[in-house]
C-alpha angles and dihedrals in degrees: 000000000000125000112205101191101166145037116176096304100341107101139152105279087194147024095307139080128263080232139331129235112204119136105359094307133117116210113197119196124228109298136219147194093266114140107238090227104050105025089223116142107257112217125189152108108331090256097050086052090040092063102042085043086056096041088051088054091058091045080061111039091048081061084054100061086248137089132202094273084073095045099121095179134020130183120201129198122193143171111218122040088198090064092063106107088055091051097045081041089060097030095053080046091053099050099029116187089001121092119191119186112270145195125198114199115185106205122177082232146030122187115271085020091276117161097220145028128181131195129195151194122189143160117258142193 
């Protein structure tokens, strides 16, 4: 098994890893609007965190030795259900043709106050 624990400035705040490599897959921990560079938290609409959650997933998944058009599985968490046709518009943007499975959770809080979280599994190499 390989441990990737940091990428630039995003990094594991806690006793976890960024993502796991074991078997050909790639397990991504929950994501969050954090910029790659500075490692500062990026609040903002849920479209603005959305973006900056998914283009820290490819940041990650490109360490893997993947990419997101070999994400079998995403979970979503979000804060607020009336938001999801935002979220399925920049998500369908985001992956395009491909169509992993997906689950959308809606919870009345995610850590940090953030609006959205997104977890991952993919194949990889």
């Amino acid at each position: 098994m390989k441990t990737i624990n940091k990428i630039k400035s995003l990094k594991a705040n806690g006793h976890y890893a960024l993502s796991l490599i074991e078997d050909n897959r790639v397990y991504l921990s929950g994501q969050f609007s954090i910029d790659p560079n500075t490692g500062e938290k990026k609040f903002g609409t849920m479209s603005e965190e959305l973006k900056q959650v998914l283009s820290n997933i490819e940041l990650i998944l490109k360490e893997a030795g993947s990419c997101k058009e070999k994400v079998l599985k995403v979970n979503v968490y979000i804060n607020d259900l009336d938001k999801w046709s935002t979220v399925d518009e920049i998500y369908s943007n985001f992956f395009a043709e491909h169509t992993p499975a997906r689950t959308i959770i809606a919870l009345p809080r995610l850590h940090f106050g953030f609006k959205v979280e997104v977890d991952v599994i993919a194949t990889c190499k």
